[in-house]
Structures are given as structure tokens and as C-alpha cells.
Tab-separated table of C-alpha atoms and ligand atoms in Angstrom:
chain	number	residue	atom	x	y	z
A	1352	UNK	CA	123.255	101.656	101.867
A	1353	UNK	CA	123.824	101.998	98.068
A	1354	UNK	CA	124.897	98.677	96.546
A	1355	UNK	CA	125.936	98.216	92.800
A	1356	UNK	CA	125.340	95.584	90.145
A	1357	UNK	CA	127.887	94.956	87.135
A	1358	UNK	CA	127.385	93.922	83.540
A	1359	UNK	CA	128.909	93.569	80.353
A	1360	UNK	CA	126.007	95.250	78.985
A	1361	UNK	CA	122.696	97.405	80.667
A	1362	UNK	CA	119.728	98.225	78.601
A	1363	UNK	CA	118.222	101.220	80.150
A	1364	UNK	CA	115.411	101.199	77.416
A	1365	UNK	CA	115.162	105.146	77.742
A	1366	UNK	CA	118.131	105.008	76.389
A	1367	UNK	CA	120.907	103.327	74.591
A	1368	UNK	CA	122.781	100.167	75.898
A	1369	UNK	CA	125.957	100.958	78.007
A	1370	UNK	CA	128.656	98.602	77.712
A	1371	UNK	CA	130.525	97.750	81.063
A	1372	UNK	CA	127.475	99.556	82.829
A	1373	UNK	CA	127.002	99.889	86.244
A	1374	UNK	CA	123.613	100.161	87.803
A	1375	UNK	CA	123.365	101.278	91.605
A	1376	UNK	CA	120.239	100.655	93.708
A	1377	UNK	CA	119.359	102.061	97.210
A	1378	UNK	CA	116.618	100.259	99.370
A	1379	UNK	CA	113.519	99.998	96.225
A	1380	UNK	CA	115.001	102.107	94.049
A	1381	UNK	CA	117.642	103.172	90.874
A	1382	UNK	CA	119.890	105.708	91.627
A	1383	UNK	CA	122.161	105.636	89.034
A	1384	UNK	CA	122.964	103.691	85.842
A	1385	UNK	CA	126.114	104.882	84.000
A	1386	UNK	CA	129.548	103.527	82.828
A	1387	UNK	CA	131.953	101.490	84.782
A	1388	UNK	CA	135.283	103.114	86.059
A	1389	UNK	CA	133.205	105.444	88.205
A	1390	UNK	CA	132.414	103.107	90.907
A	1391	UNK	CA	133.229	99.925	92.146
A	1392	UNK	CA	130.702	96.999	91.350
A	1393	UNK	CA	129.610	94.910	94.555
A	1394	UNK	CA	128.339	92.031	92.557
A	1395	UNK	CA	130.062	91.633	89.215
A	1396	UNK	CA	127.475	89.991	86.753
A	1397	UNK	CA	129.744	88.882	84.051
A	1398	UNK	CA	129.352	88.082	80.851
A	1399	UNK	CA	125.146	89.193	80.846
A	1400	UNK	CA	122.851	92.021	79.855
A	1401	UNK	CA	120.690	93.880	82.302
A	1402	UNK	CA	117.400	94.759	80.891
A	1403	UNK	CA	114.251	96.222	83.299
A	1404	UNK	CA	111.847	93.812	84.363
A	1405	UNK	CA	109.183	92.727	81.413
A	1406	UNK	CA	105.924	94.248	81.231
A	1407	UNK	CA	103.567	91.766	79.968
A	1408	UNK	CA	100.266	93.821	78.790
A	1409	UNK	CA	98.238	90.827	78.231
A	1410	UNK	CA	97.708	87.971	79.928
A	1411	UNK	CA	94.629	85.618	81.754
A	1412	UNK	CA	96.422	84.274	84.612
A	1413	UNK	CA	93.116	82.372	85.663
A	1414	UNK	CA	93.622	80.275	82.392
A	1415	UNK	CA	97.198	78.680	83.604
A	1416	UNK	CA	95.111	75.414	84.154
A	1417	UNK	CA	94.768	75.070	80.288
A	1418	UNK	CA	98.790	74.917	79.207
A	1419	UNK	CA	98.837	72.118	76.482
A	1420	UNK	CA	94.864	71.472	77.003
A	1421	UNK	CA	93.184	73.132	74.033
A	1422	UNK	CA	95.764	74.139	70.981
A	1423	UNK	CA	95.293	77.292	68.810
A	1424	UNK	CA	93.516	76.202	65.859
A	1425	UNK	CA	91.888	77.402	62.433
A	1426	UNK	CA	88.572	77.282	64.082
A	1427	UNK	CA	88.571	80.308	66.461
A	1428	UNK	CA	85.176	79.842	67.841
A	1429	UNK	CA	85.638	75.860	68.400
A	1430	UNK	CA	88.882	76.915	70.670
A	1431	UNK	CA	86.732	79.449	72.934
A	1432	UNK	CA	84.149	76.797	73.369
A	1433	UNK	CA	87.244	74.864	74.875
A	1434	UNK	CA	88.265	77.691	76.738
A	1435	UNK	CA	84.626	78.430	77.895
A	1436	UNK	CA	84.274	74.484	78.931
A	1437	UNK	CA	87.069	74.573	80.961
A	1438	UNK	CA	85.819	77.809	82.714
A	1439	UNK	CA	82.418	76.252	83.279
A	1440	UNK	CA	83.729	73.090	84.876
A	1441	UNK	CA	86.311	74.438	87.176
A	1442	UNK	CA	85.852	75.424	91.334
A	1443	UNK	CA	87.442	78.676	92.745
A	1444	UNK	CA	90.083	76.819	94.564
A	1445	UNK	CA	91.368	75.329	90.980
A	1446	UNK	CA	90.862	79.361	89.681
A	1447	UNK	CA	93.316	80.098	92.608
A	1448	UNK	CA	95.758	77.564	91.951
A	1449	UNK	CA	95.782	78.484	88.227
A	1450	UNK	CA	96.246	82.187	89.099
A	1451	UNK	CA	98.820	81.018	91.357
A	1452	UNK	CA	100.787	78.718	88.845
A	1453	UNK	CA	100.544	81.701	86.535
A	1454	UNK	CA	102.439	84.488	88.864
A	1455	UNK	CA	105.058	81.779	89.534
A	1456	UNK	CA	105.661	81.496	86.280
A	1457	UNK	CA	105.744	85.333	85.179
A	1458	UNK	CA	108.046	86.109	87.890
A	1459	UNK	CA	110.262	83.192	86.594
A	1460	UNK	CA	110.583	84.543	83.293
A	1461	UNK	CA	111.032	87.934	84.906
A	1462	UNK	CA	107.731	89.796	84.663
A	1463	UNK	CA	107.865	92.543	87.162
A	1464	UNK	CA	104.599	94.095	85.739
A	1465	UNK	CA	101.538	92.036	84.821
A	1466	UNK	CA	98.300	93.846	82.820
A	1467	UNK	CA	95.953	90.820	84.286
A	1468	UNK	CA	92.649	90.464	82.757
A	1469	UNK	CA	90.083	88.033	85.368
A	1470	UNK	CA	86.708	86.943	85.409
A	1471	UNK	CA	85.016	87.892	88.437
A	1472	UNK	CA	88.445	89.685	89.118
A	1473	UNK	CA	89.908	86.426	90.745
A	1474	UNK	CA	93.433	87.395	90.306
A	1475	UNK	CA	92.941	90.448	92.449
A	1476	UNK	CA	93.363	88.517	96.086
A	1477	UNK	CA	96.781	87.168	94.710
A	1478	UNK	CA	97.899	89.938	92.969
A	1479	UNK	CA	97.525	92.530	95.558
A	1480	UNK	CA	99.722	90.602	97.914
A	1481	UNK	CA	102.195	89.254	95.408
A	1482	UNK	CA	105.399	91.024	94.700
A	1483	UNK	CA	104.980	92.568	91.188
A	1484	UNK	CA	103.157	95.510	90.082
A	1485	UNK	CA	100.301	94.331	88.246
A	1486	UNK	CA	96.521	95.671	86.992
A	1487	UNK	CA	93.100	93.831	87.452
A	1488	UNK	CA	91.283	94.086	84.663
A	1489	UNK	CA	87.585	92.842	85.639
A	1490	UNK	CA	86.372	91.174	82.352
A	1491	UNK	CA	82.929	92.733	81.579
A	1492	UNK	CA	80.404	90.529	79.684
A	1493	UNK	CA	77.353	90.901	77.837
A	1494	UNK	CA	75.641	91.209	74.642
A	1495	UNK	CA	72.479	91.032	75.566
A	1496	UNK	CA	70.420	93.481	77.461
A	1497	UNK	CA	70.122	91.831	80.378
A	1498	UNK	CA	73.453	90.367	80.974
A	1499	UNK	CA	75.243	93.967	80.162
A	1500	UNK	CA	72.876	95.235	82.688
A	1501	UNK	CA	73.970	92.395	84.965
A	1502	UNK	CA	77.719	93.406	84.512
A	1503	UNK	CA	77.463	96.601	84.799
A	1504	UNK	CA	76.482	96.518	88.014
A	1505	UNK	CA	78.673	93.855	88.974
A	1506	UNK	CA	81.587	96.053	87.784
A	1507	UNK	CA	80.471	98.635	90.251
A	1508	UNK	CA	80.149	96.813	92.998
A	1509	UNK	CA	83.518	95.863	92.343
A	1510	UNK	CA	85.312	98.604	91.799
A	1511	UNK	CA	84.038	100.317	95.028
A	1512	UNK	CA	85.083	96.964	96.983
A	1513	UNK	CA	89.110	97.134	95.056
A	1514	UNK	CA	90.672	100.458	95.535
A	1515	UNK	CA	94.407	100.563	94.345
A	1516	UNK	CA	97.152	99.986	96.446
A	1517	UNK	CA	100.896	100.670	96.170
A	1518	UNK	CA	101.354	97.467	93.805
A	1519	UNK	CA	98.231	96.662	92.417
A	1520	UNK	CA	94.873	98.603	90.543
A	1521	UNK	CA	91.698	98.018	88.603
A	1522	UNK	CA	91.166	98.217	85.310
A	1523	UNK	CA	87.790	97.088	83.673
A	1524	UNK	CA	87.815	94.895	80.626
A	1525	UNK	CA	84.681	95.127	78.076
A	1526	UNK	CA	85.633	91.450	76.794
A	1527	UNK	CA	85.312	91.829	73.077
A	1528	UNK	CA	82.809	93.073	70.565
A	1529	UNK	CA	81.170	89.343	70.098
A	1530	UNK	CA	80.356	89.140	73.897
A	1531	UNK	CA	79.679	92.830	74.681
A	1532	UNK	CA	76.344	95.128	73.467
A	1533	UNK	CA	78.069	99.040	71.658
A	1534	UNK	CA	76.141	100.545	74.769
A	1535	UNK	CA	77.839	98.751	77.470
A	1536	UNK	CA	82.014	99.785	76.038
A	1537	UNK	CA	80.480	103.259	76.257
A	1538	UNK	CA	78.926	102.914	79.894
A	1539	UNK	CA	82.117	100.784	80.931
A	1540	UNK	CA	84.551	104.028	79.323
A	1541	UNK	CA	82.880	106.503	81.249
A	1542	UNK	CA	83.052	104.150	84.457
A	1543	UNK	CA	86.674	103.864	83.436
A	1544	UNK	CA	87.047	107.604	83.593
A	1545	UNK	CA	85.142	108.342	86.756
A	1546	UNK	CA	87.634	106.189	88.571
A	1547	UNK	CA	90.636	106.591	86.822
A	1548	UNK	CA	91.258	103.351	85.750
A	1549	UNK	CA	92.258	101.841	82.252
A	1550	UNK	CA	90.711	99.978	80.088
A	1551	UNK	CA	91.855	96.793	78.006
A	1552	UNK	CA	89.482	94.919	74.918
A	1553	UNK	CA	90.067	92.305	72.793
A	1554	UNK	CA	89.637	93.795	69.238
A	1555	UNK	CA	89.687	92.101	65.583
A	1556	UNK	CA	91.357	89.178	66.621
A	1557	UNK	CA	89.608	86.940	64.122
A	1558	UNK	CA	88.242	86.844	60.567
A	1559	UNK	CA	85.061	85.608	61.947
A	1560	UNK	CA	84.835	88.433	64.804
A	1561	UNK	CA	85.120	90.551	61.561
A	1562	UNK	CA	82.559	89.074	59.265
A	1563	UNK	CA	79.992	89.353	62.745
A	1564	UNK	CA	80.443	92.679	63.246
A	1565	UNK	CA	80.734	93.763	59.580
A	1566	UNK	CA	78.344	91.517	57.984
A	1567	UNK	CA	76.213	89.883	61.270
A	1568	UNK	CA	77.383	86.194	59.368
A	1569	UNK	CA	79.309	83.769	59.841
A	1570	UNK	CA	80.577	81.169	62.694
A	1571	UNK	CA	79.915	83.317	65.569
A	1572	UNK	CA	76.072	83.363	65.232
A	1573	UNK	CA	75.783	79.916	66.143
A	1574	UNK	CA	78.230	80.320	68.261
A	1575	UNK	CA	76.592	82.976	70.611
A	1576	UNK	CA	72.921	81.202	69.967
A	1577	UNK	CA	74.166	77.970	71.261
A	1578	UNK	CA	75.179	79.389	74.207
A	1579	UNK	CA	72.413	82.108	74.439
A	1580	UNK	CA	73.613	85.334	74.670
A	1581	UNK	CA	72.495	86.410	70.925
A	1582	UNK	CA	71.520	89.542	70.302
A	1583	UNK	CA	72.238	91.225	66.923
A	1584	UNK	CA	71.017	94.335	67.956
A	1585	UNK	CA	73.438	95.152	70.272
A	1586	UNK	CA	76.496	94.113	67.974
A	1587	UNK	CA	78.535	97.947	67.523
A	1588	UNK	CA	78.941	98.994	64.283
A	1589	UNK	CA	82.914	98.745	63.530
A	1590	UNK	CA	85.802	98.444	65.040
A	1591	UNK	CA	86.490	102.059	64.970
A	1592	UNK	CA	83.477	102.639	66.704
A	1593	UNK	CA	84.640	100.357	69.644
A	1594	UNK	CA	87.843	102.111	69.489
A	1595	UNK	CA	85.997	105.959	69.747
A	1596	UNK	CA	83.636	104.569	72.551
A	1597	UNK	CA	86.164	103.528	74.195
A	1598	UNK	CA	89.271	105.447	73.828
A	1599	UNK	CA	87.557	108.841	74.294
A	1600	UNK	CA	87.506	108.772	78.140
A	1601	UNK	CA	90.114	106.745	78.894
A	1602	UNK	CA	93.333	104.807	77.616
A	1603	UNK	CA	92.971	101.871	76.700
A	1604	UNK	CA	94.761	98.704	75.805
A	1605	UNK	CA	93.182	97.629	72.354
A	1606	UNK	CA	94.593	93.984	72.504
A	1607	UNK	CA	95.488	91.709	69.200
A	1608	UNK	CA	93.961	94.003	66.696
A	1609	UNK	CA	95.381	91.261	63.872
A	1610	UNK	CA	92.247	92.167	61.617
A	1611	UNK	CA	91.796	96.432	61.792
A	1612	UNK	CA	93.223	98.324	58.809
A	1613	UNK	CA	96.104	99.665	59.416
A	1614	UNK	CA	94.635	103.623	59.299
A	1615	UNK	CA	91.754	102.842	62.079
A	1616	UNK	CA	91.735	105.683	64.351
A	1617	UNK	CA	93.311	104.776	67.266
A	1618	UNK	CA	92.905	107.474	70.451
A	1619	UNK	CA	95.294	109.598	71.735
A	1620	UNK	CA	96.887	107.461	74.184
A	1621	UNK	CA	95.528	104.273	73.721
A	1622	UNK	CA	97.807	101.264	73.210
A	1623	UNK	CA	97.781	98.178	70.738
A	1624	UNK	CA	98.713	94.968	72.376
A	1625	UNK	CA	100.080	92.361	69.778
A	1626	UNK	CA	100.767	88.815	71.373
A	1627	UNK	CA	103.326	87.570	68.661
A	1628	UNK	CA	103.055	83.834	69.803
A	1629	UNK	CA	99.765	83.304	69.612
A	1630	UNK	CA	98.939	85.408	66.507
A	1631	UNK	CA	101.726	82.392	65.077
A	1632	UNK	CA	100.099	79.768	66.598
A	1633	UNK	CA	96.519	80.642	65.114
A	1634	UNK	CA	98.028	81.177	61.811
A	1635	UNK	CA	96.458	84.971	61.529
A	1636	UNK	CA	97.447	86.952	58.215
A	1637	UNK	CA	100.678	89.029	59.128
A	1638	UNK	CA	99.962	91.684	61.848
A	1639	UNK	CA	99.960	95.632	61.399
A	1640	UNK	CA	102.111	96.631	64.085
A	1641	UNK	CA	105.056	97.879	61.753
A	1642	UNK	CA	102.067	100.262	60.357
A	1643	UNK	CA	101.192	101.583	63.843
A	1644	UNK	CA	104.783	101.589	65.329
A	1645	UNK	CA	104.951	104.484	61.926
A	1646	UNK	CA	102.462	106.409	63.188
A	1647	UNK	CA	103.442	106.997	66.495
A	1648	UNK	CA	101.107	104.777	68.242
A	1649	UNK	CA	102.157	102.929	70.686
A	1650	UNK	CA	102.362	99.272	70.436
A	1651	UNK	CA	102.932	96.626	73.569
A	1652	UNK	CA	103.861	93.074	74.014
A	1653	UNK	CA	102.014	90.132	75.583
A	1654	UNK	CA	101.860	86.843	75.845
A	1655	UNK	CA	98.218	85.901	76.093
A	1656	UNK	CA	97.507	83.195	78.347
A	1657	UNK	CA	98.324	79.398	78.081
A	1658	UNK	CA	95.350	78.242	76.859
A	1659	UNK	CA	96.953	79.723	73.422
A	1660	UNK	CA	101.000	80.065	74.322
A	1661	UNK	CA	103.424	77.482	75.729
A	1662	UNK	CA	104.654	79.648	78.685
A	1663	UNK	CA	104.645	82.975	79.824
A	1664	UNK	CA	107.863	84.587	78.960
A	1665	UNK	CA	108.081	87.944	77.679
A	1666	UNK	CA	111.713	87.366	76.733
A	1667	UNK	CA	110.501	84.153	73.983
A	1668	UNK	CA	108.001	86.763	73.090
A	1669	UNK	CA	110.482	88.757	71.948
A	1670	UNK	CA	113.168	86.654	70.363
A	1671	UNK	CA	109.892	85.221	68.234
A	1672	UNK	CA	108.945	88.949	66.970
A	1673	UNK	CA	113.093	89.213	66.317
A	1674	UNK	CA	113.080	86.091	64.493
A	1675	UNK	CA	109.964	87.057	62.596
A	1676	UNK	CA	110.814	90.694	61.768
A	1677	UNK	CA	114.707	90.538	61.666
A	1678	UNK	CA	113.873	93.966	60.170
A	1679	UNK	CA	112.624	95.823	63.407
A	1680	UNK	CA	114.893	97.480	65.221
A	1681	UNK	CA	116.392	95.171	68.731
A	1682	UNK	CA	115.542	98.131	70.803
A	1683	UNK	CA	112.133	99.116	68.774
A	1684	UNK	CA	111.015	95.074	70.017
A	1685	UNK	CA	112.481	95.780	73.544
A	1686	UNK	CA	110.773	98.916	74.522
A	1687	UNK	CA	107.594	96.810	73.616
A	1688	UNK	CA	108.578	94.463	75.804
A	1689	UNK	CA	108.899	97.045	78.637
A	1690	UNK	CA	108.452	100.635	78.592
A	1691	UNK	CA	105.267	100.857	76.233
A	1692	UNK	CA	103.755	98.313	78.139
A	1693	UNK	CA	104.184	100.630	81.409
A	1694	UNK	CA	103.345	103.439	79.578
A	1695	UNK	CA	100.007	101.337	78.589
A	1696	UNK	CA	98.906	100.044	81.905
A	1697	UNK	CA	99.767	103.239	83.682
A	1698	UNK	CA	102.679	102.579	85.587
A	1699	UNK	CA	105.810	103.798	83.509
A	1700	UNK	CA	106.446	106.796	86.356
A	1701	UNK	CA	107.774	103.511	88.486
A	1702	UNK	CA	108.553	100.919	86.514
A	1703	UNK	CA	109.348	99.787	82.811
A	1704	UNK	CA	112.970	101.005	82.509
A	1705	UNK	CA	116.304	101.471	83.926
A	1706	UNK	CA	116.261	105.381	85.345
A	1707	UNK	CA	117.582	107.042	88.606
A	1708	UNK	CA	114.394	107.298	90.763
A	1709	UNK	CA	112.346	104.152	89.137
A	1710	UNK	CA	111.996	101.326	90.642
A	1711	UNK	CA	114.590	98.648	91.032
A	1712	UNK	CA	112.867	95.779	88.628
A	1713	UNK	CA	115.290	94.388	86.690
A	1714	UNK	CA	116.115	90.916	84.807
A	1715	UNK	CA	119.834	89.108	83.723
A	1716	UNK	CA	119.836	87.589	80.992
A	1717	UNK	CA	123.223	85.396	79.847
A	1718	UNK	CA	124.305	86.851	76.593
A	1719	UNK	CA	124.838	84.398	73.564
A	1720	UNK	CA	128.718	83.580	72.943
A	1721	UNK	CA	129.948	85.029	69.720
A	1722	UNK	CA	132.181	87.922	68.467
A	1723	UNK	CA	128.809	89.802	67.137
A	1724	UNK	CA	129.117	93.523	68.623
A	1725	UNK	CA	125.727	94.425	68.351
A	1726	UNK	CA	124.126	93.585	72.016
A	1727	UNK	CA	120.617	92.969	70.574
A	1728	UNK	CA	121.795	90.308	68.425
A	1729	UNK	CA	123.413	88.431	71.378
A	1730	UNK	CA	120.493	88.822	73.310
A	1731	UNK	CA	117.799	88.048	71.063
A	1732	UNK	CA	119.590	85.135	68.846
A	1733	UNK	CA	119.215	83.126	71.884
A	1734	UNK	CA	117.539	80.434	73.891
A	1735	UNK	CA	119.284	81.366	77.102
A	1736	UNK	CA	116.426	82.121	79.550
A	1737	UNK	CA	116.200	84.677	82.255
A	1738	UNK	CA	119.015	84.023	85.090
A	1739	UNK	CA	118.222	86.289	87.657
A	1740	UNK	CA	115.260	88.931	88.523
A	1741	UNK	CA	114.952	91.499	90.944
A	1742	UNK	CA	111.550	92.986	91.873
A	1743	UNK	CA	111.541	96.616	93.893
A	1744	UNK	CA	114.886	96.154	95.094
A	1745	UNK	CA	114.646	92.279	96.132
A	1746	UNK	CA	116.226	89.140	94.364
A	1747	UNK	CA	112.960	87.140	93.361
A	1748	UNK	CA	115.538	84.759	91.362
A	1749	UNK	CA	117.439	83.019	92.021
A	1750	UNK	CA	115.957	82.818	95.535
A	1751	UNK	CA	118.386	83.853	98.624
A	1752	UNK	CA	121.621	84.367	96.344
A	1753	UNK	CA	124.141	86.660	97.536
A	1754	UNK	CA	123.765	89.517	100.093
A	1755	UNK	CA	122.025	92.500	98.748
A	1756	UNK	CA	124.458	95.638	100.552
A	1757	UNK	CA	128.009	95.236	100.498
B	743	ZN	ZN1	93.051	87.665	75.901
């Protein structure tokens, strides 16, 4: 049975905002979204906007356990000692209950597609049963030799042990150029390739990652020989190199990029990830994404995890790009939000806007009061959170509200 959904506005994302829109839904999925007068609404929504579910392309949902526990600061290698402390010290069933907190909270805030990356792949056995669409990255580590060696087969054993299912799919995730040898982003690309599975890396997302991998100086040095792993011989040469090793077999998901010049050669098909409150909160120089959103790449929205961000709303991701950039187009920052991020991880056939025949993931948002006509501003210049989210045709939020057919 069809049922229908009201609202004063719905932002399709493919395609410009309808005022009085109506949106109707049959079992899963979107069969129409159009104009009101041509049907009657089943559940009027009021005075709200209807936007598709947020696609958060970065986040480490195994890090929940570190909200308020180590702050962004000036000293980017003194924070990922914190972070890697607090990995050291904690038990699976803590990694479990983080990974846990962190889907509760991302399906609060109305995330109906997660780009995951885990350690060990931890989030997998929660993911695949949880109801969002979502993508493992398994986070690949190792500069030296033997550890990439280590990884690598790791990875493989994984991958053949996690095939995709309906909701959820590996990726692999080469952790960063400070933690992984040149040779092991190309073996992990190719591995990427042979199972048809994207790829995400952290990428310039410090000063010192830059003066390492340009110069083979500065903080990181005795940072990676204090913990072990130093080899300067397996350092690539450039970020553009990572960027070719990687992107030439497979998409991938080049996340922060806060330090690359804004002509690097990014693949065909490959995405940047910019996480807007945490590049604040570390106080990085301004970020290029204006510069790639010119050139046609494609640029998605994340939120990091909470070892560096308050929460894990895509929506106060947004508003703090808006705020930031008053500039940039409202539906430029929304499609980042959303479609490019499904686009990135691979699942934008399904999910990451409003469209007959996509999936029915949707959030309601309460739109500011005010005579301002321009929908974007009364969404964005707003603290009201997320009211209501459905997932593939099911209320996640509010939790048993009303009936779902007429
Ligand atoms: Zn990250």
C-alpha cells in the first residue's frame, strides 16, 4: 500500500526544493516526489523540510569511547598518541560498546549511510545487522616491512571472511602516509580492484604529515621511533603519488586533504572528504574544497569521529560549513552532505537522494521561524536538530510514531 508524507518543503537533492511537496513511499522504496494538489498526504508534516537521509563519508565509530577525552589541539602527533593510548588500553567488549554508542548516535542525527573506517574491522558485526547502509573500511597499517607484510595478509584474510550483503560492504583503508610503506597503497589498490571494493585514506591532514613526507623532518620522526614502526624508506614520495597509487584502480575516498595544493591530481572518480568540524577544531589553514568543488571533483562531508568532534551529526556539519562559507551555495553544502557522499562510498543507485525507485531514507528537520523565502536559509540558520528519520521505509525516529499505511 502506497502511503504519503507532507511538507512545507522536500529537498530531493537531484533536484530543486519543492514547496508543499509530497513524497510517496511503497514498502522500502520512493515512488514519487512531486507537488501537493495531486494527492492527498496521509501524514501531514507541517511546518518542516524533508531532506534524504545524511551520508556521513567519514567516521571511526570504534572511537565513540573518546567524546570529550582527548581535545583537538596544535600538536597533531601529541593527540594521536592520545588516540593510540586509548586504543591500546581498551578490551573488545568496550570496542563494541563504543561502536554501538556510535550507530545510536548517527541514526539519531539521521545518518542513513555510514562510510565506517575500523581497526581489525570491528564495526563490521554491528553494522551488518544494523539498519543503515554503511561500508567497512578495514584500516590497513604499516610502514615498515614487516608490519605491511603483516597487514596485507590480514586484509585478505578478511576480505574473503566479509562478503557484502544487501546493507553493508568492505572497503579497505591504507591508514595514512605516516603509518603506511608507498608499496603497500599500491598492493592494497589492486586488492581494492580485484574485489570491487573502495578505498578511503587519510591524506595531508597536517603540516607535520607534510614536512615527513616532503622533507623526512619534523614531529613525526620521533613520533613513529617511539613507537617503532620507523622506516624512512618506505615513506611515498608525495601526496600525488599516494593519490596515483591509489586512485588508479579504484575510487577512493581521499579524506581531509587540508594540506594538498589545490591542482593535485585527483583520479577520475575519486572523492575528497572534508570534515568541517574538526578541520575548526585543529585550527588547520582554510581548506581547498571551494578549489576542487571548481573543478568538478567531487567533494563529501564527514564528521570524523569523537575523539576530534562533539557529536556525530551531519546536519551541525553542515550548518558549520554554511556559517563558515555563507558564500557556497545551500544546495552545493547539501549534496555534500548526501548525494556525493553516496556517490563516494558506492551506494548512490539506492540511497543519497529523494528519487522514484531509491530507497526510502529520509530525515525532518523543523524549519527556523522567519519570513526568509529561501528554504536553505531556514534550514541551515538553525539549531533545530533532526525530528524524525526514516531508514528503508521504517520510522527509526521517533520510535513507534504513527502508523506507516493509511
Ligand atoms: Zn579519520
Amino acid at each position: 500500500m502506497p502511503w504519503t508524507l507532507a511538507a512545507r518543503w522536500i529537498f530531493p537533492v537531484s533536484g530543486p526544493p519543492i514547496s508543499d511537496g509530497i513524497l510517496t513511499i511503497v514498502g522500502e522504496r520512493i515512488v514519487s516526489v512531486e507537488p501537493a494538489g495531486r494527492r492527498t498526504a496521509d501524514i501531514d508534516l507541517g511546518d518542516v523540510a524533508i531532506l534524504p537521509g545524511f551520508v556521513n563519508a567519514h567516521t571511526h565509530l570504534d572511537l565513540s569511547g573518546l567524546r570529550g577525552q582527548c581535545l583537538p589541539c596544535a600538536d597533531f602527533t601529541g593527540w594521536l598518541r592520545q588516540v593510540i593510548a586509548h586504543r591500546r588500553s581498551t578490551t573488545p567488549g568496550q570496542i563494541e560498546s563504543a561502536v554501538r554508542v556510535g550507530l545510536a548516535e548517527s541514526l539519531r542525527h539521521g545518518t542513513t549511510l555510514l562510510g565506517d573506517i575500523a581497526a581489525g574491522g570491528a564495526s563490521w558485526p554491528i553494522l551488518v545487522k544494523a539498519p543503515l547502509r554503511s561500508v567497512v573500511f578495514y584500516e590497513m597499517l604499516g610502514l615498515t616491512k614487516e608490519r605491511a607484510e603483516q597487514s596485507w595478509e590480514a586484509t585478505r584474510i578478511w576480505l574473503k571472511t566479509h562478503l557484502p550483503t544487501n546493507c553493508c560492504r568492505p572497503g579497505l583503508s591504507p591508514h595514512a602516509p605516516y603509518s603506511v610503506r608507498a608499496e603497500l597503497f599500491a598492493r592494497a589498490a589492486r586488492l581494492g580492484r580485484d574485489w570491487q571494493c573502495p578505498m578511503a585514506v587519510h591524506l595531508a591532514e597536517s603540516r607535520e604529515e607534510w614536512e615527513l613526507l616532503h622533507h623526512h623532518c619534523g614531529p613525526f620522526v620521533a613520533f613513529l621511533k617511539n613507537l617503532g614502526v620507523w622506516d624512512e624508506d618506505g615513506l611515498a614520495s608525495s601526496e600525488n603519488s599516494i593519490m596515483s597509487l591509489c586512485g588508479q584502480h579504484i575510487p577512493t575516498l581521499f579524506v581531509h586533504c587540508n594540506y594538498v595544493t589545490p591542482s593535485v591530481d585527483v583520479p577520475q572518480h575519486s572523492t575528497i572528504v572534508y570534515c568541517p568540524r574538526t578541520h575548526s577544531a585543529f585550527g588547520h589553514a582554510p581548506h581547498p574544497f571551494r578549489h576542487f568543488l571548481q573543478r568538478g571533483v567531487r567533494v563529501a562531508l564527514g564528521t570524523d569521529s569523537l575523539a576530534s568532534n562533539p557529536d556525530l551529526s551531519m546536519l551541525a556539519e553542515v550548518r558549520h560549513l554554511h556559517r563558515q562559507c555563507p558564500d557556497v551555495p545551500g544546495a552545493v553544502l547539501l549534496r555534500m552532505a548526501t548525494l556525493s557522499g553516496a556517490e563516494a562510498l558506492g551506494w548512490a543507485e539506492e540511497t543519497g537522494s529523494l528519487e522514484t525507485g531509491k530507497s526510502a531514507d529520509l530525515v525532518v528537520v523543523p524549519l527556523a521561524p522567519g519570513i526568509s523565502c529561501d528554504p536553505y536559509q531556514r534550514l541551515f540558520d538553525s539549531d533545530l536538530p533532526v525530528q524524525r528519520v526514516l531508514c528503508r521505509g521504517h520510522w527509526l525516529m521517533p520510535f513507534a510514531v504513527e502508523s506507516q499505511s493509511p
